[in-house]
Short mmCIF file of N, CA and C in Angstrom, two decimals:
data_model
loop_
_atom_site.label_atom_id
_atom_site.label_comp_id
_atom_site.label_asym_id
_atom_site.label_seq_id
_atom_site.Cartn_x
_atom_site.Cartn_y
_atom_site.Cartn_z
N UNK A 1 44.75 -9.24 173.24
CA UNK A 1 44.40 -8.86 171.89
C UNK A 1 45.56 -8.16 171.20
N UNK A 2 46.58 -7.42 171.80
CA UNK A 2 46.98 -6.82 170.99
C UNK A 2 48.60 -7.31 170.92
N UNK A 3 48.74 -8.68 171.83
CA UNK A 3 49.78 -9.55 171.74
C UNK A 3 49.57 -9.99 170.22
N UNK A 4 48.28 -10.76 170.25
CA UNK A 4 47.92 -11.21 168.70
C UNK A 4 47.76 -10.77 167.81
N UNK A 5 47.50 -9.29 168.07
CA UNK A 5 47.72 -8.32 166.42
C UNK A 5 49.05 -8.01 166.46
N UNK A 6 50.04 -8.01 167.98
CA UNK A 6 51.34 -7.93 167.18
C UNK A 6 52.15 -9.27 166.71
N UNK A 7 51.68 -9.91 167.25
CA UNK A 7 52.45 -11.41 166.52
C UNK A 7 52.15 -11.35 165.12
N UNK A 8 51.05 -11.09 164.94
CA UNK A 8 50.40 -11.57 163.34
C UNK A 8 50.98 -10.48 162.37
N UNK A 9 51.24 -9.07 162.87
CA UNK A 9 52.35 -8.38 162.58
C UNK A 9 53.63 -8.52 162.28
N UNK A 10 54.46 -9.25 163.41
CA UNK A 10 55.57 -9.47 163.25
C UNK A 10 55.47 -10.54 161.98
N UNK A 11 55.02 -11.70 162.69
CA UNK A 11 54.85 -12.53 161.28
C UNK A 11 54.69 -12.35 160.34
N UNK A 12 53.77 -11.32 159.56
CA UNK A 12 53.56 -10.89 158.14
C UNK A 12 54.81 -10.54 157.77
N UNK A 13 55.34 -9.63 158.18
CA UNK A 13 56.72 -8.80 157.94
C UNK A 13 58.03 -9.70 157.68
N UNK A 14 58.14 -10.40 158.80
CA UNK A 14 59.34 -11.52 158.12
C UNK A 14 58.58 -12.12 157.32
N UNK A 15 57.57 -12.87 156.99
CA UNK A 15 57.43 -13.65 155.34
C UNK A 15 57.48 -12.71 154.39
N UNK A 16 57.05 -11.40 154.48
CA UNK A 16 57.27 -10.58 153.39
C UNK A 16 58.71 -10.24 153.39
N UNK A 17 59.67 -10.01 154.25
CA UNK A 17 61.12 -9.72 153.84
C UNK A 17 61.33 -10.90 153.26
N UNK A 18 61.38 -11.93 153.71
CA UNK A 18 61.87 -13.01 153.11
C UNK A 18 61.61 -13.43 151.73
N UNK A 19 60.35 -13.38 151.34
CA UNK A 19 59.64 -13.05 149.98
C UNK A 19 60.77 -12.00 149.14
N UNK A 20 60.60 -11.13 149.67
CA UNK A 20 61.04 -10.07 148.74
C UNK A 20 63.16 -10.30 148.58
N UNK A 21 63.35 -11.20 149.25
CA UNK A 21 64.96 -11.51 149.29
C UNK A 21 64.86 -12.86 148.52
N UNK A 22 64.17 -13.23 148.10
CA UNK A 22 63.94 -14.99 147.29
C UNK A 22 63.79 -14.01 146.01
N UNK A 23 64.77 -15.44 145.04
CA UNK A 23 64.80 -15.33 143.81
C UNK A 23 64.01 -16.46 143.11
N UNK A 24 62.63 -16.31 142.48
CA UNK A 24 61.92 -17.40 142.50
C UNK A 24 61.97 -17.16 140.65
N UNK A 25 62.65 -18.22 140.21
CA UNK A 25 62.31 -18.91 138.61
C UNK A 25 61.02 -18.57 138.11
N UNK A 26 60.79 -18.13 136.82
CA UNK A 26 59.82 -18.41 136.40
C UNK A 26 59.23 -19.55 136.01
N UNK A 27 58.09 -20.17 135.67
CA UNK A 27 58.21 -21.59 135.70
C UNK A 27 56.47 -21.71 134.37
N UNK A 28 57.45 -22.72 132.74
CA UNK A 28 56.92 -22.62 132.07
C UNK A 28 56.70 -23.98 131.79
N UNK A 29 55.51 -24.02 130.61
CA UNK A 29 56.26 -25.75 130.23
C UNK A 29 56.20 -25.86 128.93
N UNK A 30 56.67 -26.87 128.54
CA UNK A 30 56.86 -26.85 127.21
C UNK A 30 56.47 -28.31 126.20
N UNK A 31 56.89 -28.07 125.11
CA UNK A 31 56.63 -29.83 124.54
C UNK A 31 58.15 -30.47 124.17
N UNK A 32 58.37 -32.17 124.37
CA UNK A 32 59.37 -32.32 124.58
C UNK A 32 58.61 -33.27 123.46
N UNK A 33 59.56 -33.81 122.00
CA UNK A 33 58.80 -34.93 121.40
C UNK A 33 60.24 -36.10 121.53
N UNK A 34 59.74 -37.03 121.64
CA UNK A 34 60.58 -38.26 121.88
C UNK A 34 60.51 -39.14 120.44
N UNK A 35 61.43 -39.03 119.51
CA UNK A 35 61.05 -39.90 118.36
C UNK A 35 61.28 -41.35 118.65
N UNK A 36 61.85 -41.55 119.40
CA UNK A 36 62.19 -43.58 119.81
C UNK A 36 60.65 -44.00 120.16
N UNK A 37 59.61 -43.37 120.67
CA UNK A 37 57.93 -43.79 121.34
C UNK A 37 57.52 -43.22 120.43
N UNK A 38 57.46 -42.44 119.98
CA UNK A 38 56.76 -41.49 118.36
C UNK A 38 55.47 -40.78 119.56
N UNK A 39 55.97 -40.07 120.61
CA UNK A 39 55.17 -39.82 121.42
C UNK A 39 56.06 -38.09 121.81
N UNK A 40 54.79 -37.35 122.23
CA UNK A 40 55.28 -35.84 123.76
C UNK A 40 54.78 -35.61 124.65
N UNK A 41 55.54 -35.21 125.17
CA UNK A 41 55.21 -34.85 126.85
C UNK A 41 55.55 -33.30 127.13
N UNK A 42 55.00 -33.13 128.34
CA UNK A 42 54.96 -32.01 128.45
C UNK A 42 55.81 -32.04 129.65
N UNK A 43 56.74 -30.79 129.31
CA UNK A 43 57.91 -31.04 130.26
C UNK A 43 58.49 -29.62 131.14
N UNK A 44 58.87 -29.37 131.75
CA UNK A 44 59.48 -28.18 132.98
C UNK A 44 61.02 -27.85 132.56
N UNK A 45 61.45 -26.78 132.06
CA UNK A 45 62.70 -26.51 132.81
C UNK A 45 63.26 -26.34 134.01
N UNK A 46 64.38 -27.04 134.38
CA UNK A 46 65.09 -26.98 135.65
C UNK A 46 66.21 -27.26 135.40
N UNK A 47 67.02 -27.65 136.11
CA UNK A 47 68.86 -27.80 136.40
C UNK A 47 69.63 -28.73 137.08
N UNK A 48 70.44 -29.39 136.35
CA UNK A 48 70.96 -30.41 136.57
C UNK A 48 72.81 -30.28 136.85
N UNK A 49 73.06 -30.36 138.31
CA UNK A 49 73.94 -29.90 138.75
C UNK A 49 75.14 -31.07 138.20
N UNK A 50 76.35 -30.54 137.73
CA UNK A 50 77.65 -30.74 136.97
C UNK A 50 78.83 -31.12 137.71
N UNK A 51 78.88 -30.11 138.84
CA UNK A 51 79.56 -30.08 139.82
C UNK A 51 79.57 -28.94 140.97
N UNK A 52 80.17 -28.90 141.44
CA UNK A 52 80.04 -27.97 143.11
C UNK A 52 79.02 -26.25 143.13
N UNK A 53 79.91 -26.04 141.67
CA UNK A 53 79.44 -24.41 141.47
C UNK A 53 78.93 -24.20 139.67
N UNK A 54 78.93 -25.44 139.15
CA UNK A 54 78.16 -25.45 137.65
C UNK A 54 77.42 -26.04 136.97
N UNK A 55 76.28 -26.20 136.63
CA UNK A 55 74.91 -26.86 136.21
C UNK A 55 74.57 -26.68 134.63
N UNK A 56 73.47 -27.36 134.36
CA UNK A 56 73.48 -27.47 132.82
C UNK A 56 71.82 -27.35 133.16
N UNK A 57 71.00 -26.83 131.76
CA UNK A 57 69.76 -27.25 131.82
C UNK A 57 69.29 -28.41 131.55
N UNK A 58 68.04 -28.91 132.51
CA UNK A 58 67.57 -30.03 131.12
C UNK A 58 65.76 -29.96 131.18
N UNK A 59 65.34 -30.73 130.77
CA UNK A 59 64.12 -30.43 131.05
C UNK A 59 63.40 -31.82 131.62
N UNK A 60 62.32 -31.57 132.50
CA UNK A 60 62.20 -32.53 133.47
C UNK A 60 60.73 -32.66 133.28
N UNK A 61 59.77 -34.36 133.02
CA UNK A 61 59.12 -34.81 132.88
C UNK A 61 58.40 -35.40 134.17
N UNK A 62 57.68 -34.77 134.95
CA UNK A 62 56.90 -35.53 136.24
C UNK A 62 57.97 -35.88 137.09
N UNK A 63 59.15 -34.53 137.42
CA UNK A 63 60.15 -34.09 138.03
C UNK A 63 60.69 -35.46 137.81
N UNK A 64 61.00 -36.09 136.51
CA UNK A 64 62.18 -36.64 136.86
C UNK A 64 63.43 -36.11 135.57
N UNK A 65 64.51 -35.98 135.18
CA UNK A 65 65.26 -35.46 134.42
C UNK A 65 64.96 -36.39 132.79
N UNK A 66 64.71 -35.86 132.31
CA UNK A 66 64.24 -36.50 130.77
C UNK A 66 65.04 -36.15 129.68
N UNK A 67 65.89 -34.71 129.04
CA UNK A 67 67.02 -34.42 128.32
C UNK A 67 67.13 -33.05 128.56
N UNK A 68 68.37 -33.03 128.12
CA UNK A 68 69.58 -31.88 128.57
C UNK A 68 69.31 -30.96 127.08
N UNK A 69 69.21 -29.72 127.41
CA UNK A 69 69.18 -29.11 126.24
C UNK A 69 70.10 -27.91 125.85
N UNK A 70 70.16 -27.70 124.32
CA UNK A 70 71.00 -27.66 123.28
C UNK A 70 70.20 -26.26 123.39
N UNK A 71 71.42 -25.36 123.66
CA UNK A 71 70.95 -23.63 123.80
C UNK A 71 71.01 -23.07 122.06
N UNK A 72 71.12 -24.06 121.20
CA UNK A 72 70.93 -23.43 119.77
C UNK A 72 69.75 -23.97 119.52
N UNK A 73 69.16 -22.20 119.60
CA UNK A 73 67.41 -22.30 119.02
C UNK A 73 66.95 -22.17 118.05
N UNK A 74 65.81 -21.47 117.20
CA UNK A 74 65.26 -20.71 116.19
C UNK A 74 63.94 -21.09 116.72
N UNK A 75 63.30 -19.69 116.05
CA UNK A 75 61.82 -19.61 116.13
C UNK A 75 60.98 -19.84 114.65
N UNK A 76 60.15 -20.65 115.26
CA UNK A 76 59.29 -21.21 114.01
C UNK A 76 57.87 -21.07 114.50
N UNK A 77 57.47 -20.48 113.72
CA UNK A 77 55.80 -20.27 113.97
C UNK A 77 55.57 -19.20 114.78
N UNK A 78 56.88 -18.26 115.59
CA UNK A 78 56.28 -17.42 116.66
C UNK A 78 57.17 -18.18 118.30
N UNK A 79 57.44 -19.40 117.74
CA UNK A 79 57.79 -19.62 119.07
C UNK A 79 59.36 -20.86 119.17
N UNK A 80 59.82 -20.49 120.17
CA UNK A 80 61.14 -20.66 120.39
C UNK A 80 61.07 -22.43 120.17
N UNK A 81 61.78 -22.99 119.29
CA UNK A 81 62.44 -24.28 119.75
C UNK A 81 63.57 -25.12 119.43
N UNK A 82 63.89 -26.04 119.80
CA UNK A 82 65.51 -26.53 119.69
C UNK A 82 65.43 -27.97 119.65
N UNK A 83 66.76 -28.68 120.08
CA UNK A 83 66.78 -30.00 120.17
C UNK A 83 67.44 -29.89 121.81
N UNK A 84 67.19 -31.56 122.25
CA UNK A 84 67.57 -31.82 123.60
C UNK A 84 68.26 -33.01 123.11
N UNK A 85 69.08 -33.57 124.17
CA UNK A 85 69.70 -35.17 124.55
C UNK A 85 69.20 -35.87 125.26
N UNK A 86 68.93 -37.18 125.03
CA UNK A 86 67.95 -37.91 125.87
C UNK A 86 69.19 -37.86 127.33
N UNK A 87 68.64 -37.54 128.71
CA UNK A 87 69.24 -37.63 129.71
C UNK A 87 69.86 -39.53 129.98
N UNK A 88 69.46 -39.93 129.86
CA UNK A 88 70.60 -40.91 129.82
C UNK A 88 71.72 -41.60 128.58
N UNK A 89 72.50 -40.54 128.58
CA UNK A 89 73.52 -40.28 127.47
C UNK A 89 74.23 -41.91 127.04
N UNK A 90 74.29 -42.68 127.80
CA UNK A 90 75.21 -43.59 127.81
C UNK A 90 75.17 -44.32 126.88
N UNK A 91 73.16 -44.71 126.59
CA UNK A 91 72.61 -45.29 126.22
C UNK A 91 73.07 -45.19 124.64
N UNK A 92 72.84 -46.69 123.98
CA UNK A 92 73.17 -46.85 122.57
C UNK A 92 72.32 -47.75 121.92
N UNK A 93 72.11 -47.47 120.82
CA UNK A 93 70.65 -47.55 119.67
C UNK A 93 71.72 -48.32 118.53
N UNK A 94 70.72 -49.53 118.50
CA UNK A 94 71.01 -50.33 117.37
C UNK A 94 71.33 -49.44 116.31
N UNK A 95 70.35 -48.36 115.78
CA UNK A 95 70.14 -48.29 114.20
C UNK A 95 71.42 -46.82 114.78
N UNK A 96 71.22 -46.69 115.78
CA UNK A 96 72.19 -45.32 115.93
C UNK A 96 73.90 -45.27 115.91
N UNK A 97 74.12 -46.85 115.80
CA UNK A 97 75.73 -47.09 115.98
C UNK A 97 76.04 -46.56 117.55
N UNK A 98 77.49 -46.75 118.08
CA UNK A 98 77.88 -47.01 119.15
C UNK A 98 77.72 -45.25 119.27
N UNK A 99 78.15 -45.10 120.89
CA UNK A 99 77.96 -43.53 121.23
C UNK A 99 76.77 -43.19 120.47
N UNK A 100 75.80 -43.20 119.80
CA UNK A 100 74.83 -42.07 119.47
C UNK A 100 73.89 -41.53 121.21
N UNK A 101 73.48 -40.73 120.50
CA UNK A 101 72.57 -40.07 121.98
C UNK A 101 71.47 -39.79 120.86
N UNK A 102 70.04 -40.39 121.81
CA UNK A 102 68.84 -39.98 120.86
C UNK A 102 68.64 -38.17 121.18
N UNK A 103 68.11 -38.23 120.23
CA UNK A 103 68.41 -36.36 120.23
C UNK A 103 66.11 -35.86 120.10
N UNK A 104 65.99 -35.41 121.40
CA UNK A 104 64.32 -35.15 121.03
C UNK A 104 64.74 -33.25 120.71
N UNK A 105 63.25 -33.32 120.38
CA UNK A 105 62.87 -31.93 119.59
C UNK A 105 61.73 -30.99 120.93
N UNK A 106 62.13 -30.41 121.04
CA UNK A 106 61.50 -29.37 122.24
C UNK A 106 60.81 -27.74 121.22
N UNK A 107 59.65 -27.44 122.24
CA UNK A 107 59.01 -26.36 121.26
C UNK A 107 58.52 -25.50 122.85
N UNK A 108 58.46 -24.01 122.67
CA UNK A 108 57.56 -23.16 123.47
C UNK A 108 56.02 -23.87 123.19
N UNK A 109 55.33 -23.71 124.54
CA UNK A 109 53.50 -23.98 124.69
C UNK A 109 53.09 -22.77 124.53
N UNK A 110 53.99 -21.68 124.66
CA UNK A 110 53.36 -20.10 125.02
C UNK A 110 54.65 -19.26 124.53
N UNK A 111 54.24 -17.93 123.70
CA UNK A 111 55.23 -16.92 122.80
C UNK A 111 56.28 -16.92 123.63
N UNK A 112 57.25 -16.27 123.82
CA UNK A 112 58.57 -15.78 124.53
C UNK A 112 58.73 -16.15 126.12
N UNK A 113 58.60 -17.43 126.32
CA UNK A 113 58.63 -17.98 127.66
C UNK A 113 60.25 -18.38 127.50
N UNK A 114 61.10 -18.77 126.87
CA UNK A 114 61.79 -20.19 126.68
C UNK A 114 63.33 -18.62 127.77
N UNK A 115 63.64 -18.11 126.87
CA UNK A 115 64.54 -16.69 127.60
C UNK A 115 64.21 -16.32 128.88
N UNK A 116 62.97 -15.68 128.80
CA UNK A 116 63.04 -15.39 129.94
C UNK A 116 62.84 -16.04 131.23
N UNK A 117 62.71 -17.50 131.37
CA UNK A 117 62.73 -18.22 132.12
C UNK A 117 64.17 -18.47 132.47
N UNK A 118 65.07 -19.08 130.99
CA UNK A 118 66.30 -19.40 131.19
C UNK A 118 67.56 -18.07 132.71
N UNK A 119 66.84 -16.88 131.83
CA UNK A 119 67.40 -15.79 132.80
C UNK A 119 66.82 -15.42 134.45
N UNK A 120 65.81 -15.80 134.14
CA UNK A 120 65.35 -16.24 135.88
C UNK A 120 66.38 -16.83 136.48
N UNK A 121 66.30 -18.23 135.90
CA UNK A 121 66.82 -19.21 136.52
C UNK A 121 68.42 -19.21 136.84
N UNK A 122 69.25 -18.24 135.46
CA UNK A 122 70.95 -17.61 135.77
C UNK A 122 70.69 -17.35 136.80
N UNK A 123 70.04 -16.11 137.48
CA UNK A 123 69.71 -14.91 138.15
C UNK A 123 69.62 -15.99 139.53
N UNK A 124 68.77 -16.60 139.83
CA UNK A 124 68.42 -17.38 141.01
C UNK A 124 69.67 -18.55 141.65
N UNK A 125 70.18 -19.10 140.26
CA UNK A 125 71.60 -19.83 140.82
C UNK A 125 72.46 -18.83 140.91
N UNK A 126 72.76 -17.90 140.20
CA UNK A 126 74.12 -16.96 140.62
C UNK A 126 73.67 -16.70 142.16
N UNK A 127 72.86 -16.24 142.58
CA UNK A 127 72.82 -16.20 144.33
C UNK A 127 73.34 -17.23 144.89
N UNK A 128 72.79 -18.17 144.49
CA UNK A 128 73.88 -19.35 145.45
C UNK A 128 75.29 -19.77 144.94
N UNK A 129 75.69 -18.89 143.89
CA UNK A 129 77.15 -19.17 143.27
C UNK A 129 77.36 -20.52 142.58
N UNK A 130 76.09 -20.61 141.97
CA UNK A 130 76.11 -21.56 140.61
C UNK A 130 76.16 -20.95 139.41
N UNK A 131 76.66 -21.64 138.78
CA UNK A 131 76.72 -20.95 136.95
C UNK A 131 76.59 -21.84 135.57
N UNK A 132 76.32 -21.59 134.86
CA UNK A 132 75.35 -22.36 133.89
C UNK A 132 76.44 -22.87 132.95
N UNK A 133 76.63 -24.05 132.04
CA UNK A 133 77.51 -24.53 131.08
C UNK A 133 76.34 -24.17 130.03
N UNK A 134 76.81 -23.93 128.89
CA UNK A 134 75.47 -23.82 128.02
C UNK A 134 76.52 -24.95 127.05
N UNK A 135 75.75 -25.90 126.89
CA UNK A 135 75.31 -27.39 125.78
C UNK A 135 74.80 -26.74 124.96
N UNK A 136 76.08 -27.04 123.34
CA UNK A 136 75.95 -26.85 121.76
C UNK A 136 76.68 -27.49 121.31
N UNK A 137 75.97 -27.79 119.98
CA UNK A 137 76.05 -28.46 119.07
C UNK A 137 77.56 -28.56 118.98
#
């Protein structure tokens, strides 16, 4: 008996150190509108690695990468929003001429999420010695 209250001991204790040494993101979602479908989705911030030690945001649709977003915001209505790049940049639109990138419109679902997530997420890659490019206009 008291092998098993100390195992279950020990065990609590390392998941709780370990817990308490993890840098865990906050995790929001948001609306992403796509004008090429005249359609939105509801989409996740996460991070899309650049190279070895620098990443960009983008925001990700049923975890797959959907557009990269444009850190120039304003708040309208109470709540944070901006424009994104459709993640596959390459891509080119008849009516858009050569090089265009369709550009969607992103909005907060909930007041002052859009910051303090972004700073989670600095906070959680700087531990592993990643660092953020911030994409503008």
């Amino acid at each position: 008996m008291k092998k098993t209250l100390l195992t279950i001991l020990l065990f609590g204790t390392i998941v709780m150190s370990i817990c308490n040494n993890m840098a865990l993101a906050e995790n929001f979602t948001y609306k992403v509108y796509n004008p090429k479908t005249n359609k939105s989705a509801i989409a996740e911030l996460g991070t899309l690695r650049v190279s070895d030690n620098k990443y960009i945001l983008g925001f990700f649709v049923n975890g797959k990468p959907y557009c990269i977003v444009n850190m120039n915001t304003e708040k309208r209505d109470g709540l944070i929003c901006g424009k994104c790049s459709e993640f596959n940049s390459s891509v080119t639109y008849a009516n858009g001429g050569s090089n265009s990138v369709l550009e969607f419109s992103w909005r907060e679902l909930s007041k002052n999420t859009f910051f303090p997530e972004v700073d989670s997420i600095v906070k959680e890659r700087a531990e592993d010695n990643m660092w953020l490019m911030v994409v503008e206009d």
